[in-house]
mmCIF file of C-alpha atoms in Angstrom:
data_model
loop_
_atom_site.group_PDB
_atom_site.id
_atom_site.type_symbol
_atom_site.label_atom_id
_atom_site.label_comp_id
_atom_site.label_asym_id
_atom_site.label_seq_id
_atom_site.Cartn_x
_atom_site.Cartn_y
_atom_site.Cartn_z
ATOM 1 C CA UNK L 1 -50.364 22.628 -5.662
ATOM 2 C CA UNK L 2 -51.133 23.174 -2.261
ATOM 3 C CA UNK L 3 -52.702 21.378 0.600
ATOM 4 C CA UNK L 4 -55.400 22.822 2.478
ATOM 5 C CA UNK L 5 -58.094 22.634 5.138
ATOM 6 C CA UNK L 6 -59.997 25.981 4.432
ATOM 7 C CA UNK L 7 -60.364 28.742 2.143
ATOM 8 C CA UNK L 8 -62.595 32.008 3.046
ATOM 9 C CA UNK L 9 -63.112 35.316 1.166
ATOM 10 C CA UNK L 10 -63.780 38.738 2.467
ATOM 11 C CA UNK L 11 -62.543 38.366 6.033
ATOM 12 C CA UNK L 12 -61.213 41.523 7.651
ATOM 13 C CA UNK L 13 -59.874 40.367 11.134
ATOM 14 C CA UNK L 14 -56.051 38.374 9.914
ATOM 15 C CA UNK L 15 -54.800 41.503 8.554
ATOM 16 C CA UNK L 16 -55.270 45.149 7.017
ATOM 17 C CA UNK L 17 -59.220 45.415 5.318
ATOM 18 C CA UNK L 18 -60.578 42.619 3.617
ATOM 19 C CA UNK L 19 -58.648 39.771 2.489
ATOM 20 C CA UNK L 20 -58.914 36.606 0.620
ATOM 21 C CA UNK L 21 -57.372 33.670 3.874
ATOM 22 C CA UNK L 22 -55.767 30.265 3.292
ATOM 23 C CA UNK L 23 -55.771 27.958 5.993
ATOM 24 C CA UNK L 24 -53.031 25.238 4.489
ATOM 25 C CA UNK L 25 -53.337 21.777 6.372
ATOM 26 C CA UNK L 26 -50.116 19.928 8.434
ATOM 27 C CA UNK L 27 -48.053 22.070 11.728
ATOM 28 C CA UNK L 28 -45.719 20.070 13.722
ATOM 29 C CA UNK L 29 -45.393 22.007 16.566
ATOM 30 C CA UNK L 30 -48.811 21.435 18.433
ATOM 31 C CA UNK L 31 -48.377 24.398 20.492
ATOM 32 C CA UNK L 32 -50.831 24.825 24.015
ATOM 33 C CA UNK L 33 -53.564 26.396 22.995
ATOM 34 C CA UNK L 34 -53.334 26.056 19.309
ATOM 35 C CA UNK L 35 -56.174 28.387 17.807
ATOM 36 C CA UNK L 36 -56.671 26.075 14.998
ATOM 37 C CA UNK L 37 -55.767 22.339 15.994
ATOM 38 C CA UNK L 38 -57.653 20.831 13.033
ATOM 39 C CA UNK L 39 -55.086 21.973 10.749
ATOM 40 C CA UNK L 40 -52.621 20.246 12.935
ATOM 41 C CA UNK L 41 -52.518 16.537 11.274
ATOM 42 C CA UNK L 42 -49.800 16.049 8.404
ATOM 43 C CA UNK L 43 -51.400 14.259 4.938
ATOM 44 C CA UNK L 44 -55.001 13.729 6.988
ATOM 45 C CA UNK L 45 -57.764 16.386 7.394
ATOM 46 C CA UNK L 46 -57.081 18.456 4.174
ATOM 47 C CA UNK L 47 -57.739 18.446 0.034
ATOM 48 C CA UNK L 48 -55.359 19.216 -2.957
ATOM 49 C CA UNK L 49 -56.188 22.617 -4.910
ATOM 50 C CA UNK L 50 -53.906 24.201 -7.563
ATOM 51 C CA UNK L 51 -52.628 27.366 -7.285
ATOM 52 C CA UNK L 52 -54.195 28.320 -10.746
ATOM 53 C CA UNK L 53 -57.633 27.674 -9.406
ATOM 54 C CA UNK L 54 -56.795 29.546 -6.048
ATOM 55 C CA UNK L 55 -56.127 32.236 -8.749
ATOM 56 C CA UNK L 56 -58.916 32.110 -10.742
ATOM 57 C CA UNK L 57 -60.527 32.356 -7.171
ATOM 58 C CA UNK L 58 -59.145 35.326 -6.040
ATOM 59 C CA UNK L 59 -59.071 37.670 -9.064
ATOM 60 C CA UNK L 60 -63.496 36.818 -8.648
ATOM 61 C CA UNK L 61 -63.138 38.701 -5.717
ATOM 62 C CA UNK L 62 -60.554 40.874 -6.054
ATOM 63 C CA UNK L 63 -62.455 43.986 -6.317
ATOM 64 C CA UNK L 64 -63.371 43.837 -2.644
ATOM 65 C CA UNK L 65 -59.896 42.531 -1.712
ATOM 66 C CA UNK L 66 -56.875 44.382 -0.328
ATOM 67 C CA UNK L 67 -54.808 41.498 0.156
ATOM 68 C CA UNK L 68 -54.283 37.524 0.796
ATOM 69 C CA UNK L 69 -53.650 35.765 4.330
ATOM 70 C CA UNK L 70 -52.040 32.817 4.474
ATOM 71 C CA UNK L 71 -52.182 30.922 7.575
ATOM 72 C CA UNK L 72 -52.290 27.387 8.564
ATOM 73 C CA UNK L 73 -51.458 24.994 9.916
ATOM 74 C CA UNK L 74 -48.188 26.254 8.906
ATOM 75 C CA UNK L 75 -47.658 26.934 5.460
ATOM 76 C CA UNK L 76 -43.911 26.247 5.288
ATOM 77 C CA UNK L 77 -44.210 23.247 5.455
ATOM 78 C CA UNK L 78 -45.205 23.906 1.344
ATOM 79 C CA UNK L 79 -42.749 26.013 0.107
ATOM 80 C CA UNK L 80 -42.932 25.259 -3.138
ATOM 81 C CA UNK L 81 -46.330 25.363 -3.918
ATOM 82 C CA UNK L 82 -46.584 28.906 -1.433
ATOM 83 C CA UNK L 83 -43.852 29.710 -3.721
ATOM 84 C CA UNK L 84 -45.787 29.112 -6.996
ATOM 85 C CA UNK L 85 -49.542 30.585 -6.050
ATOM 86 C CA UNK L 86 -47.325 33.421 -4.458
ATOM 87 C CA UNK L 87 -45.094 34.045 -8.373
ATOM 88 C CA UNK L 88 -48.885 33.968 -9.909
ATOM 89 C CA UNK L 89 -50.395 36.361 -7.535
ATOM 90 C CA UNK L 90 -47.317 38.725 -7.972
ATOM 91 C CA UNK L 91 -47.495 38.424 -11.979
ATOM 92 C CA UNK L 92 -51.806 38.736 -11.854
ATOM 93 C CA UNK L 93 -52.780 41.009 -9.086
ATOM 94 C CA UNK L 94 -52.072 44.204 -6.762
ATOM 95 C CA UNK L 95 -52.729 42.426 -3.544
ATOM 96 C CA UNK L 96 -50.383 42.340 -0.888
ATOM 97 C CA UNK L 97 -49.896 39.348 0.997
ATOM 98 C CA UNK L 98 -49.370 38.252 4.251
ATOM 99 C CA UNK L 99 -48.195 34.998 6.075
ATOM 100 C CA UNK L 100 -48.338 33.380 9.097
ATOM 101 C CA UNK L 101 -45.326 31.046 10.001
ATOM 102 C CA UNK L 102 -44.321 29.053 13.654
ATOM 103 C CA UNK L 103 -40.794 29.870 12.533
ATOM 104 C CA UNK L 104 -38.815 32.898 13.088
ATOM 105 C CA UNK L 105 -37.705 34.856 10.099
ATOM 106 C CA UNK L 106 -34.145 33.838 11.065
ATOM 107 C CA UNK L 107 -34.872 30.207 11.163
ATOM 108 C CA UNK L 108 -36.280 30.819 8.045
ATOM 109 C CA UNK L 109 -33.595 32.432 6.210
ATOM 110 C CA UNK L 110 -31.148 29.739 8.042
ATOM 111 C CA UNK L 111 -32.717 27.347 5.585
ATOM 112 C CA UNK L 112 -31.761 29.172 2.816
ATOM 113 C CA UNK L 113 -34.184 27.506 0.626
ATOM 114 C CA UNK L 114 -35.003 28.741 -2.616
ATOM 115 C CA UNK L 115 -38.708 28.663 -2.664
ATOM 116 C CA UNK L 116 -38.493 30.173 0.576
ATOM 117 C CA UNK L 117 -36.444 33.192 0.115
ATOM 118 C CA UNK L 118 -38.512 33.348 -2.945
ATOM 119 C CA UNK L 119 -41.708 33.728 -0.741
ATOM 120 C CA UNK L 120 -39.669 36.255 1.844
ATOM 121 C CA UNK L 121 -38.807 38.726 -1.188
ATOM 122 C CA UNK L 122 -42.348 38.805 -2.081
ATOM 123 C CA UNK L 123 -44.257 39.225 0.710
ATOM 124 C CA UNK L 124 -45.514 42.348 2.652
ATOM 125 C CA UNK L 125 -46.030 41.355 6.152
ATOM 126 C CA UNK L 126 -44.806 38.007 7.879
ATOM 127 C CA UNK L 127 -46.230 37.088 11.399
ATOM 128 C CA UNK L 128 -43.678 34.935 13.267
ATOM 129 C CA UNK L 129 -42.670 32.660 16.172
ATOM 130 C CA UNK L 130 -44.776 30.111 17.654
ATOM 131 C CA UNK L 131 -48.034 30.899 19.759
ATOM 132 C CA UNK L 132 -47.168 31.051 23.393
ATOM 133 C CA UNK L 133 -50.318 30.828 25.498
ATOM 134 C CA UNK L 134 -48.840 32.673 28.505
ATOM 135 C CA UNK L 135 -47.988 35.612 26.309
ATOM 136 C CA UNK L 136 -51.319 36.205 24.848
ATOM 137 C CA UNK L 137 -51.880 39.657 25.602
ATOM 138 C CA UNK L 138 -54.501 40.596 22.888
ATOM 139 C CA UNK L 139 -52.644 42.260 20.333
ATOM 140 C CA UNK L 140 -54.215 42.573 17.073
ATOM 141 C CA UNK L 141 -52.962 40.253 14.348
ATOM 142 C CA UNK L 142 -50.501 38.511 16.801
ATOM 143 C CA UNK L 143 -51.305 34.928 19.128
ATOM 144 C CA UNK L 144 -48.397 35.774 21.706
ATOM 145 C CA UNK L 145 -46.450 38.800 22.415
ATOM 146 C CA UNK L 146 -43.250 36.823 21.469
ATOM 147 C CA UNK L 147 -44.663 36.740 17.464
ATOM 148 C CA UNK L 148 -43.236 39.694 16.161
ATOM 149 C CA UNK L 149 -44.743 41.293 12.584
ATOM 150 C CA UNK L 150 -42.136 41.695 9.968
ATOM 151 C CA UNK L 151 -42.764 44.270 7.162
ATOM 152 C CA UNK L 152 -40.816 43.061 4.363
ATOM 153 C CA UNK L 153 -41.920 45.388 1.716
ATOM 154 C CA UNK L 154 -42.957 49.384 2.650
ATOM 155 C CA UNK L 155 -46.598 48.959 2.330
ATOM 156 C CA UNK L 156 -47.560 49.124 5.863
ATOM 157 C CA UNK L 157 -44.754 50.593 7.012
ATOM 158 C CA UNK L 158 -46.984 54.027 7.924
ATOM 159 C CA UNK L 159 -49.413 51.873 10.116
ATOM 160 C CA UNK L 160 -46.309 49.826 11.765
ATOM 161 C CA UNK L 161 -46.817 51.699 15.541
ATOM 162 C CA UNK L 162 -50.491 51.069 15.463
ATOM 163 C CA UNK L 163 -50.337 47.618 13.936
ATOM 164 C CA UNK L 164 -47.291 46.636 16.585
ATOM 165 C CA UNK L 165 -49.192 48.305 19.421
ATOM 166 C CA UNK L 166 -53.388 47.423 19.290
ATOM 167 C CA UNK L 167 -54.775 45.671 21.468
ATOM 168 C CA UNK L 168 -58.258 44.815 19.951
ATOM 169 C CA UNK L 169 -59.412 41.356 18.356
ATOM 170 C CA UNK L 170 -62.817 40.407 16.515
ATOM 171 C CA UNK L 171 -63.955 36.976 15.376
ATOM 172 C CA UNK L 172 -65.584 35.847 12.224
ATOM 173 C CA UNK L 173 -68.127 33.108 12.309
ATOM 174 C CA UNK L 174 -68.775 31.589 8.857
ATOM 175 C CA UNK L 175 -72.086 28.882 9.177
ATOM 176 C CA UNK L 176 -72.671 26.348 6.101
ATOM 177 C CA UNK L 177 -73.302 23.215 5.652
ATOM 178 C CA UNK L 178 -74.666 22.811 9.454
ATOM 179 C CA UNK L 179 -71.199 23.665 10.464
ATOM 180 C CA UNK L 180 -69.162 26.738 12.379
ATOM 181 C CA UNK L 181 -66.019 28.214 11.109
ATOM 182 C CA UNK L 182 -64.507 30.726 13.649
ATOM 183 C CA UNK L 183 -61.998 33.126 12.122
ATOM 184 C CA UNK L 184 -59.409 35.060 13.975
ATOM 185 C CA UNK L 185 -57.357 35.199 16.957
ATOM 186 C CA UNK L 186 -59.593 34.555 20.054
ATOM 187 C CA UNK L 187 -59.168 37.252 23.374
ATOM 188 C CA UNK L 188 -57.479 35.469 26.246
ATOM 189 C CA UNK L 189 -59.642 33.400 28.142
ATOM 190 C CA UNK L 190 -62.530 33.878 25.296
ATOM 191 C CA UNK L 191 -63.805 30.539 25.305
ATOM 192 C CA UNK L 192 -64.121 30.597 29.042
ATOM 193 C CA UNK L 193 -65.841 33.954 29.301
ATOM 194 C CA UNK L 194 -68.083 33.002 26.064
ATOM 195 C CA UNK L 195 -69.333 29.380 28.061
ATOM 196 C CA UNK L 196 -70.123 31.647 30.992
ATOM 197 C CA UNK L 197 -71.994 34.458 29.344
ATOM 198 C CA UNK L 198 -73.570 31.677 27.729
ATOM 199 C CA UNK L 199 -74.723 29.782 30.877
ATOM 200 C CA UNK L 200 -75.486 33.261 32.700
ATOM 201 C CA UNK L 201 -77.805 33.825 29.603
ATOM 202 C CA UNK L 202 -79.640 30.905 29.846
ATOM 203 C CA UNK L 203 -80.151 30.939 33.577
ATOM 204 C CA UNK L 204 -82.253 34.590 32.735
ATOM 205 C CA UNK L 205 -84.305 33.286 30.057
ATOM 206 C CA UNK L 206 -85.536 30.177 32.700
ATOM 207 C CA UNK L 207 -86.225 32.909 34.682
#
């Protein structure tokens, strides 16, 4: 089992076309600037879900997907339940799947945990290190230019200049039940320039 705060299909901006994402719930760094401080709180904030029903979930809507995300929060903090939805979606699908982690792959391997070398031989891409606000530079699928995208299988391997070198973020906004959901890694400064165009907006339409 796993413990999450969000689940989202068909998102295309944390990683290559459209993927199924996993937000798990619990990070103990509490970095400045977290994107996603909600998923901060360990054992508060979250809900229990098998990794046969995240399955069951994914193979729905795999015929749009090209791979799964999983993000957090940070999700090794569950390695053995990462490790188990990861075995299923190896043995059940053609996805690829990619994860984001505060560590760095050689903390990681220092661990030498089972489960977790386990998830490290079966992944495609790993985003690591932990966000650094004063090295947020805009680069696509990375917080901080210290994070550094591993590509642990071939895949990607063709797209790993581009991928290492873009400089070009979009958000997703997801709306239900009366609430927001904002996907993705915001531009530097976005919340700052979005209050402003905001204002500047409304000060036209007064007009």
């Amino acid at each position: 089992m796993l413990y999450l705060n969000h689940r989202e299909s068909d998102v295309t901006v944390l990683g290559p076309g459209h993927r199924y994402v996993i937000w798990v719930q619990g990070c103990r760094r509490h970095c400045k600037g977290c994107v996603f401080p909600e998923g901060q709180l360990l054992g508060k904030n979250g809900y229990w879900i098998t990794s046969e029903q995240l399955l069951r979930e994914i193979q729905t809507a795999a015929q749009q997907l090209t791979g799964i995300t999983i993000s957090g929060g940070e999700p090794f903090l569950q390695p053995a339940g990462m490790a188990e939805l990861i075995g299923l979606l190896r043995k059940s699908t053609k996805l690829d799947i990619m994860v984001y982690t505060g560590y760095t792959l050689q903390e990681l391997q220092q661990q030498n945990n089972v489960n977790i070398n386990y998830i490290l031989s079966n992944i495609d891409l790993l985003i690591d290190g932990e966000y650094i606000e004063e090295l947020n530079n805009n680069k696509i699928y990375r917080g901080s230019d210290n994070q550094q995208i591993w590509f642990l299988s071939d895949k990607y391997l063709p797209f790993k200049e581009k991928m290492e070198n873009t400089c070009n973020r979009s958000l997703e906004f997801v709306f239900r039940n009366g609430e927001v959901f904002t996907i993705g890694l915001p531009a530097k400064n976005f919340q700052r320039d979005f209050w402003r165009a905001m204002e500047q907006k409304q000060k036209i339409e007064k007009v």
